[in-house]
Amino acid sequence: MNEINRLPPAERIRALKRLEEERKGEIKQAEEMIRTSEREIDVAETMKKIPLPQMRAVDPSTLFSREEKAIFSIHHQTKMPGEPAREVSARVPSMRRGSEESLEETVAGTPTRKDEQAANFQYGKKLEEALHMAYKTLTEMSAKVGEKGYMSPGEQEAVDFYKSKLEKIHEAIGEHPESAGGAMGLMYGGLERISEMEHRMGYAQKGGDQGHNPKYRL
């Protein structure tokens, strides 16, 4: 500023106007970075709250009472699936009383296929909303990285976070796609955007092919 003050008035005005334009550009860029960072924080917080699918197989032995397991073992000359091998009681007749009621009560308390489908639908809906936000953010980041030609430390950190989360979701729902609903395409899309950025920056596969990873494609 001291150098500008020493300039003649006309040149001083031109220099100050140039400085003003530069400052306006910096302010605009800073405001845009603030908005992007706030959006990334919102998406990151949402993604952290999304649990991974926990689809468990039903243990057949949990559907029957102890008496019913003994009856099964005597009748089929083998143990109930999921039960450890052990000597079966010979007092089967005394066990039959109330076995039908016990079976009905046990099955009544067991989650049905309809319940599982409803739970999967709700999970898939929440997952789809979060992945839609993540996909939008990653698409914008990919465009900016391509335009700038470099990735800032903050962008690198965001990419690493999204990649880790999306890969965990990809692995978790890989065997149970019914739990993801319409989120599968968004998940693959997000991973593809990350692959694009890694390809541009040249760190996707160290010392190897720099192309996109095909396992992230639909």
Coordinates of N, CA and C in Angstrom, one line a residue, residues 34-218:
I34 N -16.5 -21.5 1.6 CA -17.3 -21.7 2.9 C -18.5 -22.5 2.6
R35 N -19.3 -22.1 1.6 CA -20.5 -22.9 1.3 C -20.2 -24.3 1.0
T36 N -19.2 -24.6 0.2 CA -18.8 -26.0 -0.2 C -18.4 -26.8 1.1
S37 N -17.6 -26.1 2.0 CA -17.2 -26.8 3.2 C -18.4 -27.1 4.1
E38 N -19.3 -26.1 4.2 CA -20.5 -26.4 5.1 C -21.3 -27.5 4.5
R39 N -21.4 -27.6 3.2 CA -22.2 -28.7 2.6 C -21.5 -30.0 2.8
E40 N -20.2 -30.0 2.7 CA -19.4 -31.3 2.9 C -19.5 -31.7 4.4
I41 N -19.5 -30.8 5.3 CA -19.7 -31.2 6.7 C -21.1 -31.8 6.9
D42 N -22.1 -31.2 6.3 CA -23.5 -31.7 6.5 C -23.6 -33.1 5.9
V43 N -23.0 -33.3 4.7 CA -23.0 -34.7 4.1 C -22.2 -35.7 5.0
A44 N -21.1 -35.2 5.4 CA -20.2 -36.1 6.2 C -20.9 -36.6 7.5
E45 N -21.6 -35.6 8.2 CA -22.3 -35.9 9.4 C -23.5 -36.9 9.1
T46 N -24.1 -36.7 8.0 CA -25.2 -37.6 7.6 C -24.7 -39.0 7.3
M47 N -23.6 -39.1 6.6 CA -23.0 -40.4 6.2 C -22.6 -41.1 7.5
K48 N -22.0 -40.4 8.5 CA -21.6 -41.0 9.7 C -22.7 -41.7 10.5
K49 N -23.9 -41.1 10.3 CA -25.1 -41.7 11.0 C -25.7 -42.9 10.3
I50 N -25.3 -43.1 9.1 CA -25.9 -44.3 8.4 C -25.2 -45.5 8.8
P51 N -25.9 -46.5 9.4 CA -25.2 -47.7 9.8 C -25.1 -48.7 8.6
L52 N -24.1 -49.5 8.7 CA -23.9 -50.5 7.7 C -25.0 -51.6 7.8
P53 N -25.5 -52.2 6.7 CA -26.5 -53.2 6.8 C -26.0 -54.4 7.6
Q54 N -26.9 -54.8 8.5 CA -26.5 -56.0 9.3 C -27.6 -57.1 9.1
M55 N -27.5 -57.7 8.0 CA -28.4 -58.8 7.6 C -27.9 -60.1 8.2
R56 N -28.6 -60.7 9.2 CA -28.2 -61.9 9.8 C -29.0 -63.1 9.3
A57 N -28.4 -64.2 9.2 CA -29.1 -65.4 8.8 C -29.8 -65.9 10.1
V58 N -31.0 -66.5 9.9 CA -31.8 -67.0 11.0 C -31.3 -68.4 11.4
D59 N -30.9 -68.5 12.7 CA -30.5 -69.8 13.2 C -31.7 -70.7 13.4
P60 N -31.8 -71.8 12.7 CA -33.0 -72.7 12.8 C -33.2 -73.2 14.2
S61 N -32.2 -73.3 15.0 CA -32.3 -73.9 16.3 C -33.1 -72.9 17.2
T62 N -33.1 -71.6 16.9 CA -33.8 -70.6 17.7 C -35.3 -70.6 17.5
L63 N -35.8 -71.4 16.5 CA -37.2 -71.4 16.3 C -38.0 -72.5 17.0
F64 N -37.2 -73.3 17.8 CA -37.9 -74.4 18.5 C -37.5 -74.5 19.9
S65 N -38.4 -75.1 20.7 CA -38.1 -75.2 22.2 C -37.2 -76.4 22.4
R66 N -36.7 -76.6 23.6 CA -35.8 -77.7 23.9 C -36.5 -79.0 23.6
E67 N -37.8 -79.1 24.0 CA -38.5 -80.4 23.8 C -38.6 -80.7 22.3
E68 N -38.9 -79.7 21.6 CA -39.1 -79.9 20.1 C -37.8 -80.3 19.4
K69 N -36.7 -79.7 19.9 CA -35.4 -80.1 19.4 C -35.2 -81.6 19.6
A70 N -35.5 -82.1 20.9 CA -35.3 -83.5 21.2 C -36.2 -84.4 20.3
I71 N -37.4 -84.0 20.1 CA -38.3 -84.7 19.2 C -37.8 -84.8 17.8
F72 N -37.3 -83.7 17.3 CA -36.7 -83.6 16.0 C -35.5 -84.6 15.9
S73 N -34.7 -84.6 16.9 CA -33.5 -85.4 16.9 C -33.8 -86.9 16.9
I74 N -34.8 -87.3 17.7 CA -35.3 -88.7 17.8 C -35.9 -89.1 16.5
H75 N -36.7 -88.3 15.9 CA -37.5 -88.6 14.7 C -36.5 -88.8 13.5
H76 N -35.6 -87.9 13.4 CA -34.7 -87.8 12.2 C -33.3 -88.5 12.5
Q77 N -33.1 -89.0 13.7 CA -31.9 -89.6 14.1 C -30.7 -88.7 13.8
T78 N -30.9 -87.4 14.0 CA -29.8 -86.4 13.8 C -30.1 -85.2 14.7
K79 N -29.1 -84.4 14.9 CA -29.3 -83.2 15.7 C -30.0 -82.1 14.9
M80 N -30.6 -81.2 15.6 CA -31.2 -80.0 14.9 C -30.1 -79.2 14.3
P81 N -30.3 -78.6 13.1 CA -29.3 -77.7 12.5 C -29.0 -76.6 13.4
G82 N -27.7 -76.3 13.6 CA -27.3 -75.2 14.5 C -27.2 -75.7 15.9
E83 N -27.5 -76.9 16.3 CA -27.4 -77.4 17.6 C -26.1 -78.2 17.8
P84 N -25.4 -78.1 19.0 CA -24.2 -79.0 19.2 C -24.6 -80.4 19.4
A85 N -23.8 -81.3 19.0 CA -24.1 -82.7 19.2 C -24.1 -83.1 20.6
R86 N -25.1 -83.8 21.1 CA -25.2 -84.3 22.5 C -26.2 -85.4 22.6
E87 N -26.2 -86.1 23.7 CA -27.1 -87.2 23.9 C -28.6 -86.7 24.0
V88 N -29.5 -87.3 23.3 CA -30.9 -86.9 23.3 C -31.7 -87.6 24.4
S89 N -32.5 -86.9 25.1 CA -33.3 -87.6 26.2 C -34.3 -88.6 25.6
A90 N -34.4 -89.7 26.2 CA -35.3 -90.8 25.7 C -36.8 -90.6 26.2
R91 N -37.0 -89.6 27.0 CA -38.3 -89.4 27.5 C -39.1 -88.5 26.6
V92 N -39.2 -88.9 25.4 CA -39.9 -88.1 24.4 C -41.4 -87.9 24.6
P93 N -42.1 -89.0 25.0 CA -43.6 -88.8 25.2 C -43.9 -87.7 26.1
S94 N -43.2 -87.6 27.2 CA -43.5 -86.5 28.2 C -43.2 -85.2 27.7
M95 N -42.5 -85.1 26.6 CA -42.1 -83.8 26.0 C -43.1 -83.3 25.1
R96 N -44.0 -84.2 24.6 CA -44.9 -83.8 23.5 C -46.0 -82.8 24.0
R97 N -46.3 -82.9 25.3 CA -47.4 -82.0 25.8 C -47.0 -80.6 25.7
G98 N -47.9 -79.9 25.0 CA -47.7 -78.4 24.9 C -46.7 -78.0 23.8
S99 N -46.2 -79.0 23.0 CA -45.1 -78.7 22.0 C -45.7 -77.9 20.9
E100 N -47.0 -78.1 20.5 CA -47.6 -77.3 19.4 C -47.7 -75.9 19.8
E101 N -48.2 -75.7 21.1 CA -48.4 -74.3 21.6 C -47.0 -73.6 21.7
S102 N -46.0 -74.3 22.1 CA -44.6 -73.7 22.2 C -44.1 -73.3 20.9
L103 N -44.3 -74.2 19.9 CA -43.9 -73.8 18.5 C -44.6 -72.6 17.9
E104 N -45.9 -72.6 18.2 CA -46.7 -71.4 17.7 C -46.2 -70.1 18.3
E105 N -46.0 -70.2 19.6 CA -45.5 -69.0 20.3 C -44.2 -68.5 19.8
T106 N -43.3 -69.5 19.6 CA -41.9 -69.1 19.1 C -42.0 -68.5 17.7
V107 N -42.7 -69.2 16.8 CA -42.8 -68.7 15.5 C -43.5 -67.3 15.4
A108 N -44.5 -67.1 16.3 CA -45.2 -65.8 16.4 C -44.3 -64.7 16.7
G109 N -43.2 -65.0 17.5 CA -42.3 -63.9 17.9 C -41.1 -63.8 16.9
T110 N -41.1 -64.6 15.9 CA -40.0 -64.5 14.9 C -40.3 -63.5 13.8
P111 N -39.3 -62.7 13.5 CA -39.5 -61.7 12.4 C -39.9 -62.4 11.1
T112 N -41.0 -61.9 10.4 CA -41.4 -62.5 9.2 C -40.7 -61.9 8.0
R113 N -40.9 -62.5 6.8 CA -40.3 -62.0 5.6 C -40.8 -60.6 5.3
K114 N -42.1 -60.4 5.7 CA -42.7 -59.1 5.4 C -42.0 -58.0 6.3
D115 N -41.8 -58.4 7.6 CA -41.1 -57.5 8.5 C -39.7 -57.1 8.0
E116 N -39.0 -58.1 7.5 CA -37.6 -57.9 6.9 C -37.7 -57.0 5.7
Q117 N -38.7 -57.2 4.9 CA -38.8 -56.3 3.7 C -39.1 -54.9 4.0
A118 N -39.9 -54.7 5.1 CA -40.3 -53.3 5.5 C -39.0 -52.7 6.1
A119 N -38.3 -53.4 6.9 CA -37.0 -52.8 7.5 C -36.0 -52.5 6.4
N120 N -35.9 -53.4 5.4 CA -35.0 -53.1 4.3 C -35.4 -51.9 3.5
F121 N -36.7 -51.7 3.3 CA -37.2 -50.5 2.6 C -36.9 -49.2 3.3
Q122 N -37.1 -49.2 4.6 CA -36.8 -48.0 5.4 C -35.3 -47.7 5.4
Y123 N -34.5 -48.8 5.5 CA -33.0 -48.6 5.5 C -32.6 -48.1 4.1
G124 N -33.1 -48.7 3.1 CA -32.8 -48.3 1.7 C -33.1 -46.9 1.4
K125 N -34.3 -46.4 2.0 CA -34.7 -45.0 1.7 C -33.7 -44.1 2.4
K126 N -33.4 -44.3 3.6 CA -32.4 -43.4 4.3 C -31.0 -43.4 3.6
L127 N -30.6 -44.6 3.3 CA -29.3 -44.8 2.6 C -29.3 -44.0 1.3
E128 N -30.4 -44.1 0.5 CA -30.5 -43.4 -0.8 C -30.4 -41.9 -0.6
E129 N -31.1 -41.4 0.4 CA -31.1 -39.9 0.7 C -29.6 -39.5 1.0
A130 N -28.9 -40.2 1.8 CA -27.6 -39.8 2.2 C -26.6 -39.9 1.0
L131 N -26.8 -41.0 0.2 CA -25.9 -41.2 -0.9 C -26.2 -40.2 -2.0
H132 N -27.4 -39.7 -2.1 CA -27.8 -38.7 -3.1 C -27.0 -37.4 -2.8
M133 N -26.9 -37.1 -1.5 CA -26.2 -35.9 -1.1 C -24.7 -36.1 -1.4
A134 N -24.2 -37.3 -1.0 CA -22.8 -37.6 -1.3 C -22.4 -37.5 -2.7
Y135 N -23.3 -38.1 -3.6 CA -23.0 -38.2 -5.0 C -23.0 -36.7 -5.6
K136 N -23.9 -35.9 -5.1 CA -23.9 -34.5 -5.6 C -22.6 -33.8 -5.3
T137 N -22.2 -33.9 -4.0 CA -21.0 -33.3 -3.5 C -19.8 -33.8 -4.3
L138 N -19.7 -35.1 -4.5 CA -18.5 -35.7 -5.2 C -18.5 -35.3 -6.7
T139 N -19.7 -35.1 -7.3 CA -19.8 -34.7 -8.7 C -19.2 -33.3 -8.8
E140 N -19.6 -32.4 -7.9 CA -19.2 -31.0 -7.9 C -17.7 -31.0 -7.6
M141 N -17.2 -31.8 -6.7 CA -15.8 -31.8 -6.4 C -15.0 -32.3 -7.6
S142 N -15.5 -33.3 -8.3 CA -14.8 -33.8 -9.4 C -14.6 -32.8 -10.5
A143 N -15.7 -32.0 -10.7 CA -15.7 -30.9 -11.7 C -14.7 -29.9 -11.4
K144 N -14.6 -29.5 -10.1 CA -13.7 -28.4 -9.7 C -12.2 -28.9 -9.8
V145 N -12.0 -30.2 -9.3 CA -10.7 -30.7 -9.4 C -10.2 -30.8 -10.9
G146 N -11.1 -31.1 -11.8 CA -10.8 -31.2 -13.2 C -10.5 -29.8 -13.7
E147 N -11.2 -28.8 -13.2 CA -11.0 -27.4 -13.7 C -9.7 -26.8 -13.2
K148 N -9.4 -27.1 -11.9 CA -8.3 -26.5 -11.2 C -7.0 -27.3 -11.6
G149 N -7.1 -28.6 -11.7 CA -6.0 -29.4 -12.0 C -5.2 -29.8 -10.8
Y150 N -5.8 -29.6 -9.6 CA -5.1 -30.0 -8.4 C -6.2 -30.2 -7.3
M151 N -5.8 -30.9 -6.2 CA -6.7 -31.2 -5.2 C -6.2 -30.6 -3.9
S152 N -7.0 -29.8 -3.2 CA -6.5 -29.2 -1.9 C -6.5 -30.3 -0.8
P153 N -5.8 -30.0 0.3 CA -5.8 -31.0 1.4 C -7.2 -31.3 1.9
G154 N -8.0 -30.2 2.0 CA -9.4 -30.4 2.5 C -10.2 -31.4 1.5
E155 N -10.0 -31.2 0.2 CA -10.7 -32.0 -0.8 C -10.1 -33.4 -0.7
Q156 N -8.8 -33.6 -0.5 CA -8.2 -34.9 -0.4 C -8.8 -35.6 0.8
E157 N -8.9 -34.9 2.0 CA -9.5 -35.5 3.2 C -10.9 -35.9 3.0
A158 N -11.7 -35.1 2.3 CA -13.1 -35.4 2.0 C -13.2 -36.7 1.1
V159 N -12.3 -36.7 0.1 CA -12.4 -37.9 -0.8 C -12.0 -39.2 -0.1
D160 N -11.0 -39.1 0.8 CA -10.6 -40.3 1.6 C -11.8 -40.7 2.5
F161 N -12.5 -39.8 3.1 CA -13.6 -40.1 3.9 C -14.7 -40.8 3.1
Y162 N -15.1 -40.2 2.0 CA -16.2 -40.7 1.2 C -15.8 -42.1 0.7
K163 N -14.6 -42.2 0.2 CA -14.1 -43.5 -0.3 C -14.2 -44.6 0.7
S164 N -13.7 -44.3 1.9 CA -13.8 -45.3 3.0 C -15.2 -45.7 3.3
K165 N -16.1 -44.7 3.4 CA -17.5 -45.0 3.8 C -18.2 -45.8 2.7
L166 N -18.0 -45.3 1.4 CA -18.7 -45.9 0.3 C -18.2 -47.4 0.1
E167 N -16.9 -47.6 0.3 CA -16.4 -48.9 0.1 C -17.0 -49.9 1.1
K168 N -17.1 -49.4 2.4 CA -17.7 -50.2 3.4 C -19.2 -50.6 3.1
I169 N -19.9 -49.5 2.6 CA -21.3 -49.8 2.3 C -21.4 -50.7 1.1
H170 N -20.4 -50.6 0.1 CA -20.4 -51.4 -1.1 C -20.1 -52.9 -0.6
E171 N -19.2 -53.1 0.3 CA -18.9 -54.4 0.8 C -20.1 -55.0 1.6
A172 N -20.7 -54.2 2.4 CA -21.8 -54.7 3.3 C -23.0 -55.1 2.5
I173 N -23.4 -54.3 1.5 CA -24.7 -54.6 0.8 C -24.4 -55.4 -0.5
G174 N -23.2 -55.8 -0.7 CA -22.9 -56.5 -1.9 C -23.6 -57.9 -1.9
E175 N -23.7 -58.5 -0.8 CA -24.4 -59.8 -0.7 C -25.9 -59.7 -0.4
H176 N -26.3 -58.4 -0.1 CA -27.7 -58.2 0.2 C -28.2 -57.0 -0.5
P177 N -28.2 -56.9 -1.8 CA -28.6 -55.7 -2.5 C -30.1 -55.3 -2.3
E178 N -30.9 -56.2 -1.8 CA -32.3 -55.9 -1.5 C -32.4 -54.9 -0.4
S179 N -31.4 -54.8 0.5 CA -31.4 -53.8 1.6 C -31.1 -52.4 1.2
A180 N -30.6 -52.2 -0.1 CA -30.1 -50.9 -0.5 C -31.2 -50.1 -1.3
G181 N -32.2 -50.8 -1.8 CA -33.2 -50.1 -2.6 C -32.6 -49.5 -3.8
G182 N -32.9 -48.2 -4.1 CA -32.4 -47.5 -5.2 C -31.1 -46.9 -5.0
A183 N -30.4 -47.2 -3.9 CA -29.2 -46.5 -3.6 C -28.0 -47.1 -4.3
M184 N -28.1 -48.3 -4.9 CA -27.0 -48.9 -5.6 C -26.3 -48.1 -6.6
G185 N -27.2 -47.5 -7.5 CA -26.6 -46.6 -8.6 C -25.9 -45.4 -8.0
L186 N -26.4 -44.8 -7.0 CA -25.8 -43.7 -6.4 C -24.4 -44.0 -5.7
M187 N -24.4 -45.2 -5.1 CA -23.2 -45.7 -4.5 C -22.1 -45.9 -5.6
Y188 N -22.4 -46.6 -6.6 CA -21.5 -46.8 -7.7 C -21.1 -45.5 -8.4
G189 N -22.1 -44.6 -8.5 CA -21.8 -43.2 -9.1 C -20.8 -42.5 -8.2
G190 N -21.0 -42.5 -6.9 CA -20.1 -41.8 -6.0 C -18.7 -42.3 -6.1
L191 N -18.5 -43.7 -6.1 CA -17.2 -44.3 -6.2 C -16.6 -44.0 -7.6
E192 N -17.4 -43.9 -8.6 CA -16.9 -43.5 -10.0 C -16.3 -42.1 -10.0
R193 N -17.0 -41.2 -9.3 CA -16.5 -39.8 -9.2 C -15.2 -39.8 -8.5
I194 N -15.1 -40.5 -7.4 CA -13.8 -40.6 -6.7 C -12.7 -41.2 -7.6
S195 N -13.1 -42.2 -8.3 CA -12.1 -42.8 -9.3 C -11.6 -41.8 -10.3
E196 N -12.5 -41.0 -10.8 CA -12.2 -39.9 -11.7 C -11.1 -39.0 -11.2
M197 N -11.4 -38.5 -9.9 CA -10.5 -37.6 -9.3 C -9.1 -38.2 -9.0
E198 N -9.1 -39.5 -8.6 CA -7.9 -40.2 -8.3 C -7.1 -40.4 -9.6
H199 N -7.8 -40.6 -10.7 CA -7.2 -40.8 -12.0 C -6.5 -39.5 -12.4
R200 N -7.2 -38.4 -12.2 CA -6.7 -37.1 -12.6 C -5.4 -36.8 -11.8
M201 N -5.5 -37.1 -10.5 CA -4.3 -36.7 -9.6 C -3.2 -37.8 -9.7
G202 N -3.5 -38.9 -10.3 CA -2.4 -39.9 -10.5 C -2.0 -40.7 -9.3
Y203 N -2.9 -40.8 -8.3 CA -2.6 -41.6 -7.1 C -3.5 -42.8 -6.9
A204 N -4.3 -43.1 -7.9 CA -5.3 -44.1 -7.7 C -4.7 -45.5 -7.5
Q205 N -3.7 -45.8 -8.3 CA -3.0 -47.1 -8.2 C -1.5 -46.8 -8.4
K206 N -0.8 -46.9 -7.3 CA 0.6 -46.5 -7.3 C 1.4 -47.5 -8.2
G207 N 2.1 -46.9 -9.2 CA 2.9 -47.6 -10.1 C 2.2 -48.6 -11.0
G208 N 0.9 -48.4 -11.1 CA 0.2 -49.3 -12.0 C -0.7 -48.5 -13.0
D209 N -1.7 -49.2 -13.5 CA -2.6 -48.6 -14.5 C -3.4 -47.5 -13.8
Q210 N -3.5 -46.3 -14.4 CA -4.1 -45.2 -13.9 C -5.6 -45.0 -14.3
G211 N -6.1 -46.0 -14.9 CA -7.5 -46.0 -15.4 C -8.5 -46.2 -14.2
H212 N -9.7 -46.1 -14.5 CA -10.8 -46.2 -13.4 C -10.8 -47.7 -13.0
N213 N -11.2 -47.9 -11.7 CA -11.3 -49.2 -11.2 C -12.6 -49.8 -11.7
P214 N -12.6 -50.9 -12.5 CA -13.9 -51.4 -13.0 C -14.8 -52.0 -12.0
K215 N -14.4 -52.3 -10.8 CA -15.3 -52.9 -9.8 C -16.3 -51.9 -9.3
Y216 N -16.1 -50.6 -9.6 CA -17.0 -49.6 -9.1 C -18.0 -49.3 -10.2
R217 N -18.0 -50.0 -11.3 CA -19.0 -49.7 -12.4 C -20.2 -50.6 -12.3
L218 N -21.3 -50.1 -12.7 CA -22.6 -50.9 -12.7 C -22.5 -52.0 -13.8

